[in-house]
mmCIF file of C-alpha atoms and ligand atoms in Angstrom:
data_model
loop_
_atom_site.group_PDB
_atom_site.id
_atom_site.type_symbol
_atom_site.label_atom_id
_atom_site.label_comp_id
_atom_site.label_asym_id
_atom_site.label_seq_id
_atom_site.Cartn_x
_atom_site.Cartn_y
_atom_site.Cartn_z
ATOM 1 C CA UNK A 92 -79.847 -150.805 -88.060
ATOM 2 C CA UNK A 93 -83.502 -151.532 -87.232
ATOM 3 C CA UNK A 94 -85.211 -148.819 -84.142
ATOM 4 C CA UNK A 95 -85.908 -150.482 -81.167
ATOM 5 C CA UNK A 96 -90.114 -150.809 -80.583
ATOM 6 C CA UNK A 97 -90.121 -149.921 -76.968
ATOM 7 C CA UNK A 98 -93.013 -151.767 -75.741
ATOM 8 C CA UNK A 99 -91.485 -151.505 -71.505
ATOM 9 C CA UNK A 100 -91.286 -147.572 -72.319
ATOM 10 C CA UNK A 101 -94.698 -147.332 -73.967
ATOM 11 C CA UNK A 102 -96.186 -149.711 -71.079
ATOM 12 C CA UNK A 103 -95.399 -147.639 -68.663
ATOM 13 C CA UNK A 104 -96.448 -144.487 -70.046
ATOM 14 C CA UNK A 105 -99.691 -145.739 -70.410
ATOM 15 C CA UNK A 106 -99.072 -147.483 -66.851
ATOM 16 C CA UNK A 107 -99.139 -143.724 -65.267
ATOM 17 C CA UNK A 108 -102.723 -143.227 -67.194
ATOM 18 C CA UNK A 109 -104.333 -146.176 -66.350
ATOM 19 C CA UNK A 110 -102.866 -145.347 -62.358
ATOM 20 C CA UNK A 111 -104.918 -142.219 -62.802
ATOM 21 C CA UNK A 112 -107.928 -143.731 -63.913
ATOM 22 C CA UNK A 113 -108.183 -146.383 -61.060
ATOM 23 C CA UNK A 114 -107.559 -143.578 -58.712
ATOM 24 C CA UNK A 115 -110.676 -141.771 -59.780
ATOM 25 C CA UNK A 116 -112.553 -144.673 -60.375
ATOM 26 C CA UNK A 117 -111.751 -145.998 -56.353
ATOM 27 C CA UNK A 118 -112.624 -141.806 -55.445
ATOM 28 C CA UNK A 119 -116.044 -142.650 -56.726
ATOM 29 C CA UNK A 120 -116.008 -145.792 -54.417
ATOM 30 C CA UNK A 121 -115.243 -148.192 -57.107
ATOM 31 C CA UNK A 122 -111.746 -150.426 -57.364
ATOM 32 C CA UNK A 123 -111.174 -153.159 -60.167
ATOM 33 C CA UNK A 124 -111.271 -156.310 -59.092
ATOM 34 C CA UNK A 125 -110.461 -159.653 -60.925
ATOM 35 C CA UNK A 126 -109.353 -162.887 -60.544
ATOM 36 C CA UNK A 127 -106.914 -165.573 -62.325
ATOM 37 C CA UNK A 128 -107.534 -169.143 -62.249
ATOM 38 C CA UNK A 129 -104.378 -171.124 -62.578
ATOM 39 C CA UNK A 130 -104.281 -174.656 -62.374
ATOM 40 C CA UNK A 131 -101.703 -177.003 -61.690
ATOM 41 C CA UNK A 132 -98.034 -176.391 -61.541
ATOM 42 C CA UNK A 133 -96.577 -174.955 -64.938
ATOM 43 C CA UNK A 134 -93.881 -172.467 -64.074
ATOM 44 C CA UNK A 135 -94.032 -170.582 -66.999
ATOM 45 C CA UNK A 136 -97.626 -169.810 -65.799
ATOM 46 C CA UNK A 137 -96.803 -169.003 -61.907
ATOM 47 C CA UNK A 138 -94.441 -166.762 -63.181
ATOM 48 C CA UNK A 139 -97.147 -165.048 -65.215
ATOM 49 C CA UNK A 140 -99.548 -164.679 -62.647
ATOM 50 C CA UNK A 141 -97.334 -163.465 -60.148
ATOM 51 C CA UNK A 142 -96.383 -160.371 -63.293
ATOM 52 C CA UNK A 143 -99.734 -159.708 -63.238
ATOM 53 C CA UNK A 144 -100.420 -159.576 -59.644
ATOM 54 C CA UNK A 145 -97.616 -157.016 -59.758
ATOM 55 C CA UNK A 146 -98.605 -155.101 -62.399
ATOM 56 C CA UNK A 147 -101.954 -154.974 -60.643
ATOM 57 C CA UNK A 148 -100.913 -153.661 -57.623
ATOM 58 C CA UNK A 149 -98.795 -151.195 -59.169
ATOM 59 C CA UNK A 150 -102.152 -149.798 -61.009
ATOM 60 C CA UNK A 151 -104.225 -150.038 -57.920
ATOM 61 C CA UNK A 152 -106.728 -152.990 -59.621
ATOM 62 C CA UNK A 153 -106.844 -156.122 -57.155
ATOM 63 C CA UNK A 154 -106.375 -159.192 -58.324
ATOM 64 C CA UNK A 155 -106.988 -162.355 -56.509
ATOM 65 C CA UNK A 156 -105.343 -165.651 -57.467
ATOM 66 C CA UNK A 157 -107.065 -168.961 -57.211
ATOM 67 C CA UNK A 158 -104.526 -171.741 -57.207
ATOM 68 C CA UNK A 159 -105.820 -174.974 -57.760
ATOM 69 C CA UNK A 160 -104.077 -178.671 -57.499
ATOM 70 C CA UNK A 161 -102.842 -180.217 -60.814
ATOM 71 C CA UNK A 162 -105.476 -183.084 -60.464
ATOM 72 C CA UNK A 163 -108.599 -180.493 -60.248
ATOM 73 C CA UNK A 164 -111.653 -181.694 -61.676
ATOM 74 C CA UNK A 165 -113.493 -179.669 -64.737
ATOM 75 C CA UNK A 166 -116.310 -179.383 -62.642
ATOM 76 C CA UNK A 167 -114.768 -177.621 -59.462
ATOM 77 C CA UNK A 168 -113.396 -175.161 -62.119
ATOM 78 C CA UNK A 169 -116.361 -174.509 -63.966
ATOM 79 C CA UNK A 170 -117.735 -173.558 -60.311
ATOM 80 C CA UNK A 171 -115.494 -171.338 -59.246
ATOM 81 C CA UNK A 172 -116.290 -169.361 -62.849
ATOM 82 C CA UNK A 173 -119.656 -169.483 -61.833
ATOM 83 C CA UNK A 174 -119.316 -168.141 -58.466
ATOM 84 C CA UNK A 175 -116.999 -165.561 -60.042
ATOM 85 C CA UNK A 176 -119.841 -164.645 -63.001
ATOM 86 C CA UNK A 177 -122.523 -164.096 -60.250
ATOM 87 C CA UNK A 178 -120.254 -161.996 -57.845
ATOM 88 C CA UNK A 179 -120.905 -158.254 -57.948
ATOM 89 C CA UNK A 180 -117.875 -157.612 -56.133
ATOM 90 C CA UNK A 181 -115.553 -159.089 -58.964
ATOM 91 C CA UNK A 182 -115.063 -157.490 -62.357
ATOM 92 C CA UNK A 183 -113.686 -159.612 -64.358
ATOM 93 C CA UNK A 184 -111.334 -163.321 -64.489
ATOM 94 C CA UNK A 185 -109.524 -165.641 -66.691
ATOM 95 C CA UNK A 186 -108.082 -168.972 -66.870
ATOM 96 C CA UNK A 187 -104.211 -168.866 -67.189
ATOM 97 C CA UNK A 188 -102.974 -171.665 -69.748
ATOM 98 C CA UNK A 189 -102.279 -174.214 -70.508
ATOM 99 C CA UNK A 190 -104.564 -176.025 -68.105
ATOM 100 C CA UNK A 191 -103.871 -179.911 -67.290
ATOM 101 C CA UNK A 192 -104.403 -182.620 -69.453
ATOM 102 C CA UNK A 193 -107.339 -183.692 -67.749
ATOM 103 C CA UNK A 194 -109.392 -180.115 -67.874
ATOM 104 C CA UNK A 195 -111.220 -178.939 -71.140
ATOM 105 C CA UNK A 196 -110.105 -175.693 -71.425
ATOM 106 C CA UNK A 197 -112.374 -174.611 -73.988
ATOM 107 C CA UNK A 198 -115.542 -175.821 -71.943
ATOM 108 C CA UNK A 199 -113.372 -173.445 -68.962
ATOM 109 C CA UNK A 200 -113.667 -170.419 -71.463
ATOM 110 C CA UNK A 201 -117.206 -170.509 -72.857
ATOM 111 C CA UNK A 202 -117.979 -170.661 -68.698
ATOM 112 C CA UNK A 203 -116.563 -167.147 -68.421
ATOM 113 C CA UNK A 204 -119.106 -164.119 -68.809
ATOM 114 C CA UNK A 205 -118.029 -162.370 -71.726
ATOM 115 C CA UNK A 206 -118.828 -158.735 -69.779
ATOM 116 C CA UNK A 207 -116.262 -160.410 -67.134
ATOM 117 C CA UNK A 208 -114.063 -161.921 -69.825
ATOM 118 C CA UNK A 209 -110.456 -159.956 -69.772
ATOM 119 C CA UNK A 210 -108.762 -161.950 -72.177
ATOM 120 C CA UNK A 211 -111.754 -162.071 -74.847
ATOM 121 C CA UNK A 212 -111.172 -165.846 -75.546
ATOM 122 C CA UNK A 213 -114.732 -166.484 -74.612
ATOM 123 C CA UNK A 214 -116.521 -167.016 -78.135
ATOM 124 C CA UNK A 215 -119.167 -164.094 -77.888
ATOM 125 C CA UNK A 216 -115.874 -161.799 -77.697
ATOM 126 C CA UNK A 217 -113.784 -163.990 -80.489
ATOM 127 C CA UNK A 218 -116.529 -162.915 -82.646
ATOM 128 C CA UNK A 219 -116.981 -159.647 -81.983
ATOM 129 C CA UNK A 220 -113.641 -158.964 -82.704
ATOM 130 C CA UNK A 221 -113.944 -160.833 -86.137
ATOM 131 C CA UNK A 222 -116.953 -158.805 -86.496
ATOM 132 C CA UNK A 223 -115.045 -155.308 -85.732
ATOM 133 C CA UNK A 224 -117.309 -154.538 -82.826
ATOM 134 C CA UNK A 225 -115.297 -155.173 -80.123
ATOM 135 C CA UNK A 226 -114.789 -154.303 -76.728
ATOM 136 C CA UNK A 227 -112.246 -156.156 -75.058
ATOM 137 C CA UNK A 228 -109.689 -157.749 -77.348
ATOM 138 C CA UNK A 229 -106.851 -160.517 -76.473
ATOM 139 C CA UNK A 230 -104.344 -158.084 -74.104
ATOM 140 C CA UNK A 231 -100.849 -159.095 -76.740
ATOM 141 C CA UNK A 232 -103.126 -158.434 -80.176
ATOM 142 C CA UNK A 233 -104.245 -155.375 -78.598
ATOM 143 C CA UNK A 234 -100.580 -154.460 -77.299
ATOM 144 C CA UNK A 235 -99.117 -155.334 -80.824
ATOM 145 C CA UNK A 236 -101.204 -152.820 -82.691
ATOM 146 C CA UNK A 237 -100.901 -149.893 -80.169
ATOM 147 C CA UNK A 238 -97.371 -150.345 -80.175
ATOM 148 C CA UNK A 239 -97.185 -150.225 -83.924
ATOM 149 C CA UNK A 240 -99.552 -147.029 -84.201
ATOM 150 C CA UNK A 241 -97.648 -145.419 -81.001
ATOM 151 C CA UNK A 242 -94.701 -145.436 -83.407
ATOM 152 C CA UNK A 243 -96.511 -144.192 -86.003
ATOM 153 C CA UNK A 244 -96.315 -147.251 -88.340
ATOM 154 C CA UNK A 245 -99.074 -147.140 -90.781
ATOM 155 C CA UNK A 246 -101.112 -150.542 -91.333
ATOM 156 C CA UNK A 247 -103.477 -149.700 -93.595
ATOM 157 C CA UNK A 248 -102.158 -151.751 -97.231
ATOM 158 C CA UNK A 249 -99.230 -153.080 -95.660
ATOM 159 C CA UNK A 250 -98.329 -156.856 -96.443
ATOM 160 C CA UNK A 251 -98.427 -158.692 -92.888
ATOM 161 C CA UNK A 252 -97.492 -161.844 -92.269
ATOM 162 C CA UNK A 253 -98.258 -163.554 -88.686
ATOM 163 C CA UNK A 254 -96.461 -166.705 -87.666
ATOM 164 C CA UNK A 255 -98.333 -168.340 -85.718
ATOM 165 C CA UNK A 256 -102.275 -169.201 -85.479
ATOM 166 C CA UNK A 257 -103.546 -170.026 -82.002
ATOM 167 C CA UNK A 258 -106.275 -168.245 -80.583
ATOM 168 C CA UNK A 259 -104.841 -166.294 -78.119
ATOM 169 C CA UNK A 260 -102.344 -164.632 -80.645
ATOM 170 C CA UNK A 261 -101.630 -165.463 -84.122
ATOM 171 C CA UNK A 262 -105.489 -165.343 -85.151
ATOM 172 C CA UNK A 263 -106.242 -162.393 -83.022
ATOM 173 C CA UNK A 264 -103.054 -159.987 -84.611
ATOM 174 C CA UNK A 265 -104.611 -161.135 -87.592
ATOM 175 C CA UNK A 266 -108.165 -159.980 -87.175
ATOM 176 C CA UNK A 267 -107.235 -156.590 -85.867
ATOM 177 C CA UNK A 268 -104.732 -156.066 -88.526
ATOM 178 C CA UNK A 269 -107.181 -157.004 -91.063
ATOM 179 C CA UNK A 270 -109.484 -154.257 -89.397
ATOM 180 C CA UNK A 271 -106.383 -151.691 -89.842
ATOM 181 C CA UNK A 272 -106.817 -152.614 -93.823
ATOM 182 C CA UNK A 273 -103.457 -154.804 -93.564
ATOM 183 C CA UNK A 274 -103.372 -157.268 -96.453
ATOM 184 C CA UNK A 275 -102.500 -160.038 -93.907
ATOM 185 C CA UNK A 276 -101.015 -163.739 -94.809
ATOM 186 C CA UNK A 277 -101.299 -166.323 -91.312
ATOM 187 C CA UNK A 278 -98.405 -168.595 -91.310
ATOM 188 C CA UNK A 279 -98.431 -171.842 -89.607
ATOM 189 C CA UNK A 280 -96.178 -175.117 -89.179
ATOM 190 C CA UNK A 281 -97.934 -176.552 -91.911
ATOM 191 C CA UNK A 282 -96.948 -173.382 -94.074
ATOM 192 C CA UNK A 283 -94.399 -174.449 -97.044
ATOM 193 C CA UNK A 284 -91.756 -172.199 -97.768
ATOM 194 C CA UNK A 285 -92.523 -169.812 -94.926
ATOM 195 C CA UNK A 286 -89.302 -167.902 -96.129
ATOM 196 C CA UNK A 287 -90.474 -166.449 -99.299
ATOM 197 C CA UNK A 288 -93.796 -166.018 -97.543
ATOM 198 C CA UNK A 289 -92.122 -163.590 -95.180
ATOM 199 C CA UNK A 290 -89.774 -162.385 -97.275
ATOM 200 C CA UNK A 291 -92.668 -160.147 -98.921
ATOM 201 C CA UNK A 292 -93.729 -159.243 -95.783
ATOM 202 C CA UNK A 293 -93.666 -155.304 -94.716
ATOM 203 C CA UNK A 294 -94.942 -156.578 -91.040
ATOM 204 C CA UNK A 295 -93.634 -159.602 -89.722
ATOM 205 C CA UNK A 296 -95.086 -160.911 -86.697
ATOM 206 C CA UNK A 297 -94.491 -163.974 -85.007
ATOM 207 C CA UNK A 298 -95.709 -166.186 -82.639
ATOM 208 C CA UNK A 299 -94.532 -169.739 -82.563
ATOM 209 C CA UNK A 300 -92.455 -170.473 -79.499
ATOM 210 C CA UNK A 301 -89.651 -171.641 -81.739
ATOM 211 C CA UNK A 302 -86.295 -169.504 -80.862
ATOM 212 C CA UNK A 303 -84.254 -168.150 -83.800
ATOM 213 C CA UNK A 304 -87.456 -169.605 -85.800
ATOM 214 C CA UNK A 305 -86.978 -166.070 -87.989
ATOM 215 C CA UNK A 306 -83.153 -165.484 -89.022
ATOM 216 C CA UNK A 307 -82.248 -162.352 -91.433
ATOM 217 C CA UNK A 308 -82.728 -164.340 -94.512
ATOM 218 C CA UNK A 309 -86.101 -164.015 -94.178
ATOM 219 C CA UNK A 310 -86.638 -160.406 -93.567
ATOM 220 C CA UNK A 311 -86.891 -157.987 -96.548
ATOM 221 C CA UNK A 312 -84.248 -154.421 -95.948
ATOM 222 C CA UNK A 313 -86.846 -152.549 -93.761
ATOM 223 C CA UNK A 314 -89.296 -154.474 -92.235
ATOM 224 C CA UNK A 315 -91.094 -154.318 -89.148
ATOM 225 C CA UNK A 316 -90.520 -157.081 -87.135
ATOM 226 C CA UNK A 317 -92.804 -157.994 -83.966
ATOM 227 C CA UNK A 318 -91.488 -160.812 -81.857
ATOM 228 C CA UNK A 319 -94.324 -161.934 -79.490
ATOM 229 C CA UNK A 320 -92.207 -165.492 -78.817
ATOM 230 C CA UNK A 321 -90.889 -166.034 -75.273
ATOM 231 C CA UNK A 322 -88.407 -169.021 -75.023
ATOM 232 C CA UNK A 323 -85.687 -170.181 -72.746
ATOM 233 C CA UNK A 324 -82.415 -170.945 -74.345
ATOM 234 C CA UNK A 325 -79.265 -171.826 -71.844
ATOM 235 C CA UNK A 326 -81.276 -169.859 -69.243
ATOM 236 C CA UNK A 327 -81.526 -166.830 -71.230
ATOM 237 C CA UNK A 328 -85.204 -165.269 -72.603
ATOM 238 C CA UNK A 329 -85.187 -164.811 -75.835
ATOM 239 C CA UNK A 330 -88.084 -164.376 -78.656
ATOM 240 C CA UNK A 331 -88.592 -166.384 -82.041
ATOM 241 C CA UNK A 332 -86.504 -163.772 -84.111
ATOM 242 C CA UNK A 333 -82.138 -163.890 -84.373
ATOM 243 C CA UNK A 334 -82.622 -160.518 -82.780
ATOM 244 C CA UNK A 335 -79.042 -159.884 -83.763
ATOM 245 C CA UNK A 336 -79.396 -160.188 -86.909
ATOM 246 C CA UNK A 337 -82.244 -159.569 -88.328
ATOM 247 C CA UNK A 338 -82.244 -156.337 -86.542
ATOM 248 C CA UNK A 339 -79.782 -154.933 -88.796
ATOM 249 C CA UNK A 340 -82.097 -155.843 -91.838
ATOM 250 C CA UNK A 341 -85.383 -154.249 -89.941
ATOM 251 C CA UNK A 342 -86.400 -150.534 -89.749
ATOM 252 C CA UNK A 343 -88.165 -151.202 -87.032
ATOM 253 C CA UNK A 344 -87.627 -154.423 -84.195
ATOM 254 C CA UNK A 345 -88.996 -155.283 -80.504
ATOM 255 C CA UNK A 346 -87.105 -156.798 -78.648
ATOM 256 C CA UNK A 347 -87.249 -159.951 -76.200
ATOM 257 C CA UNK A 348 -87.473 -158.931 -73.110
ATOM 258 C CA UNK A 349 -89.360 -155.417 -73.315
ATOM 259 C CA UNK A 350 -91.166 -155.634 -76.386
ATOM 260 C CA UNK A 351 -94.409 -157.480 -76.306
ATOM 261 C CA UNK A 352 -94.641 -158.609 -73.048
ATOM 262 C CA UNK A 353 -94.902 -155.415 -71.077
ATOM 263 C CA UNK A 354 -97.296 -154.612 -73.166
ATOM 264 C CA UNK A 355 -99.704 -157.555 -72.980
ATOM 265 C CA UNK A 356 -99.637 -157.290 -69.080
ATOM 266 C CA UNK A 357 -100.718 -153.487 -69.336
ATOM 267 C CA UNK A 358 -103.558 -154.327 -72.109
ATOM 268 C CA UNK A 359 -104.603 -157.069 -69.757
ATOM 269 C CA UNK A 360 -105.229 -154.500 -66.848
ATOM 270 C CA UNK A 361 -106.688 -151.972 -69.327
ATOM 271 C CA UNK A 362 -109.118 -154.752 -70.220
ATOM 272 C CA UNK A 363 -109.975 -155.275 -66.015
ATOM 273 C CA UNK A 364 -110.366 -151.147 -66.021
ATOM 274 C CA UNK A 365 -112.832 -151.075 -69.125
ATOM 275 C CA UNK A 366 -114.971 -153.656 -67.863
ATOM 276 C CA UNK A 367 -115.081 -152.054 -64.492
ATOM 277 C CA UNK A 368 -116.162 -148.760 -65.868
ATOM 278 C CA UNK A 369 -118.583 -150.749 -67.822
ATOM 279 C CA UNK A 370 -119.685 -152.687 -65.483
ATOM 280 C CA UNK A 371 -120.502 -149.484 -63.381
ATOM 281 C CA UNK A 372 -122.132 -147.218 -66.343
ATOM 282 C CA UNK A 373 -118.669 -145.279 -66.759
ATOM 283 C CA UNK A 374 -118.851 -146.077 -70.644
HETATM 284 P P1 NAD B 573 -99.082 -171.963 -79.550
HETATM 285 O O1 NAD B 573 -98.146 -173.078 -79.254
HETATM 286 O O2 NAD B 573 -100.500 -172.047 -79.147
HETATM 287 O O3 NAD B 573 -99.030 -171.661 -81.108
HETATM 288 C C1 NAD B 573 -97.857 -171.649 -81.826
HETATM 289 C C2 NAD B 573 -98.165 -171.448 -83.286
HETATM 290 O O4 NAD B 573 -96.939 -171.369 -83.989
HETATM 291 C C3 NAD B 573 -98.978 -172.569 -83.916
HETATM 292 O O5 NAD B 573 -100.018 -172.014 -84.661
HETATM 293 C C4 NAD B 573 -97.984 -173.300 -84.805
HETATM 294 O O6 NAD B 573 -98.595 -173.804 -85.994
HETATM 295 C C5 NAD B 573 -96.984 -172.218 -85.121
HETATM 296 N N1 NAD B 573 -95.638 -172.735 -85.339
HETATM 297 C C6 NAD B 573 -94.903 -173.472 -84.478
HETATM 298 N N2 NAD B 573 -93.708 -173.795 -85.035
HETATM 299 C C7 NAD B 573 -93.702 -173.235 -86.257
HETATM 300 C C8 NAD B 573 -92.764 -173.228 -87.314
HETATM 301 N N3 NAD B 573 -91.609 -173.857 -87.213
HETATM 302 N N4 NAD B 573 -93.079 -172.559 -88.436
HETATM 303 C C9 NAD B 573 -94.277 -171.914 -88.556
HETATM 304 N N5 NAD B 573 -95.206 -171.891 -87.582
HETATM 305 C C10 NAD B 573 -94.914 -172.551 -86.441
HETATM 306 O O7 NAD B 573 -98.374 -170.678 -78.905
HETATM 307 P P2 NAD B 573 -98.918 -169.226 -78.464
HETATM 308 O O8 NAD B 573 -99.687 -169.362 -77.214
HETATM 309 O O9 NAD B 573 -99.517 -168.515 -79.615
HETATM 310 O O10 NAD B 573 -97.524 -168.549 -78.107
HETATM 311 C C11 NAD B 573 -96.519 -168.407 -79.075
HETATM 312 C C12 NAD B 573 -95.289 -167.824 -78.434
HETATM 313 O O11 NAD B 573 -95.601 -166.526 -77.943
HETATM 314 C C13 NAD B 573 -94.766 -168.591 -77.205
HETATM 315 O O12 NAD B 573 -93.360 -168.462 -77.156
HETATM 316 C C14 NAD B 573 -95.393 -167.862 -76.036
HETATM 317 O O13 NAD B 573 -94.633 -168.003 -74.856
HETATM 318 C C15 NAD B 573 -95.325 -166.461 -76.549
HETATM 319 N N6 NAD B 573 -96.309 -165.531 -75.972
HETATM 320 C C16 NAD B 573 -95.831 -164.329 -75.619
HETATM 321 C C17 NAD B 573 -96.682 -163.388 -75.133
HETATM 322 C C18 NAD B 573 -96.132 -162.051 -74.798
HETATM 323 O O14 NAD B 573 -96.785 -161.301 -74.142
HETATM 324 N N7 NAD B 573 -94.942 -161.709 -75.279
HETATM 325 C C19 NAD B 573 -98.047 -163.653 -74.988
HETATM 326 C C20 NAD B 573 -98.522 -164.904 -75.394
HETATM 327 C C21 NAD B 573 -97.634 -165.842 -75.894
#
C-alpha cells in the first residue's frame, strides 16, 4: 500500500517558518499586504478566498478582499489593478477564477505587475518560469514539487505524465518538472489512449476536474501519484484519482483533502512574503 504524501503536515511545518519570517519582517516595520479580486458569485471561489484570508491571518500577511458584482465591467477591474500596481502600501494581488463571462480574464492578468503578481500567471512570469529564471511560480506547481522533494522523491529522469494542461496547473507542473530533468509527457482531453500513456508513467499527476478520472488500471506497481483535482461527488471532496484503489498500486499517493491543497494556499502566501522582501530590498 502506497505512503500517504502529507501535503496538510508539510504545510504547516513550513506554516511555522513563514510565521517567523512575517514576524521579523513586521519588527522591521514591514507587514505583507495583498489583495484578491473576486468577481461575481462562484462558490467554489468564495470558498477559496475566504481559505486564504485564513491562512493569511494565521501567517500574519493581510489580505484584503475586493468583491465585485457578477455584472462588473472589464474596465472597473482593470482599475482597481491599476490602483493596486501604483499603491506602495500593497505587495502584491490576483484575480481569483474563473471570472464572468463577460470579463477577459487574460486582459485582467497582463494588468497585474509582475513584481506584484502572486500567482505568476502574468506573461513576464509564465516566461520566466519556462525560461528557468523564476521568481514567483504558480503557488500548486510550486507546492507539487516541494512536496515531492520534501519526501525525498527524486525527479531528475523520471517519466512524468501531467493530466491536465491549463495554465494555472497542468503546464506549470510541467515546466518545473522539466527543470528537475523529468522526462515529462502533458496529457489532455484530446490525448488518445491516456491509459497506456500513464501506465509508463513513474509520476502521475493530474489535473482535470474529472473524479475517479485515474482508476488503478492505469497506474504502474509503484508510482507516485499527485492528485491536484478537487471535485464534489454526493457532497463529498474528492480528487481525480480512485484514491482507494489506486493507492494500493502507488508507492507513494496524496490524498484529497490534505494533499495539494494545503499546500497551494501556503505557496501562495510564500509568494506574498517573497515579493514583500523584494519589494523592500530583503532579497
Ligand atoms: P481546467 O478546467 O482549466 O483544466 C482541466 C484540464 O484537464 C484541461 O487541460 C483538459 O484538457 C484536461 N482534461 C479534462 N478532462 C480530461 C480527461 N477526461 N482526460 C484527460 N484530460 C482531461 O482546470 P484546472 O484549473 O487546471 O483545475 C483542474 C482541477 O484541479 C480542478 O478539479 C480544480 O478544482 C483543481 N485544482 C486544485 C488545486 C489545489 O490546490 N488542489 C488548485 C487548482 C486547481
Amino acid at each position: 500500500m502506497g505512503k500517504i504524501l502529507d501535503g496538510k503536515a508539510f504545510a504547516n511545518e513550513l506554516g511555522q517558518n513563514l510565521k517567523e519570517k512575517v514576524k521579523k519582517l513586521k519588527e522591521e516595520g514591514i507587514t505583507p499586504h495583498f489583495c484578491v479580486i473576486n468577481i461575481g458569485d462562484d462558490p467554489a471561489s468564495k470558498i477559496y478566498v475566504r481559505t486564504k484570508k485564513r491562512r493569511a491571518e494565521k501567517m500574519g500577511i493581510i489580505q484584503d478582499i475586493y468583491q465585485m458584482p457578477a455584472d462588473t465591467k472589464q474596465e472597473e477591474v482593470l482599475a482597481l489593478i491599476d490602483k493596486l500596481n501604483a499603491d506602495p502600501e500593497i505587495n502584491g494581488l490576483m484575480v481569483q477564477l474563473p471570472a464572468p463571462e463577460q470579463i477577459d480574464a487574460d486582459a485582467l492578468l497582463k494588468r497585474i505587475d509582475p513584481n506584484k503578481d502572486v500567482d505568476a500567471l502574468t506573461p513576464a512570469n509564465i516566461g520566466q518560469l519556462w525560461m528557468e529564471n523564476h521568481f514567483v511560480e504558480p503557488a500548486t506547481a510550486e507546492g507539487i514539487i516541494a512536496l515531492l522533494k520534501h519526501y525525498q522523491i527524486t525527479l531528475a529522469g523520471k517519466r512524468v505524465v501531467v493530466i491536465g494542461r491549463s495554465n494555472i496547473v497542468g503546464k506549470p507542473v510541467a515546466a518545473l518538472m522539466l527543470e528537475e530533468n523529468a522526462t515529462v509527457t502533458v496529457c489532455h482531453l484530446y490525448t488518445k489512449n491516456l491509459a497506456e500513456i500513464t501506465r509508463q508513467a513513474d509520476i502521475v499527476v493530474s489535473a482535470t476536474g474529472q473524479a475517479f478520472l485515474v482508476n488503478a488500471d492505469m497506474v504502474k506497481d509503484g508510482a507516485v501519484v499527485v492528485d491536484v483535482g478537487m471535485n464534489h461527488v454526493n457532497g463529498k471532496l474528492v480528487g481525480d484519482v480512485d484514491f482507494d484503489n489506486v493507492k494500493e498500486k502507488a508507492s507513494y499517493i496524496t490524498p484529497v483533502p490534505g494533499g495539494v491543497g494545503p499546500l497551494t494556499v501556503q505557496f501562495l502566501m510564500e509568494a506574498v512574503v517573497k515579493l514583500t522582501r523584494r519589494q523592500n530590498g530583503r532579497e
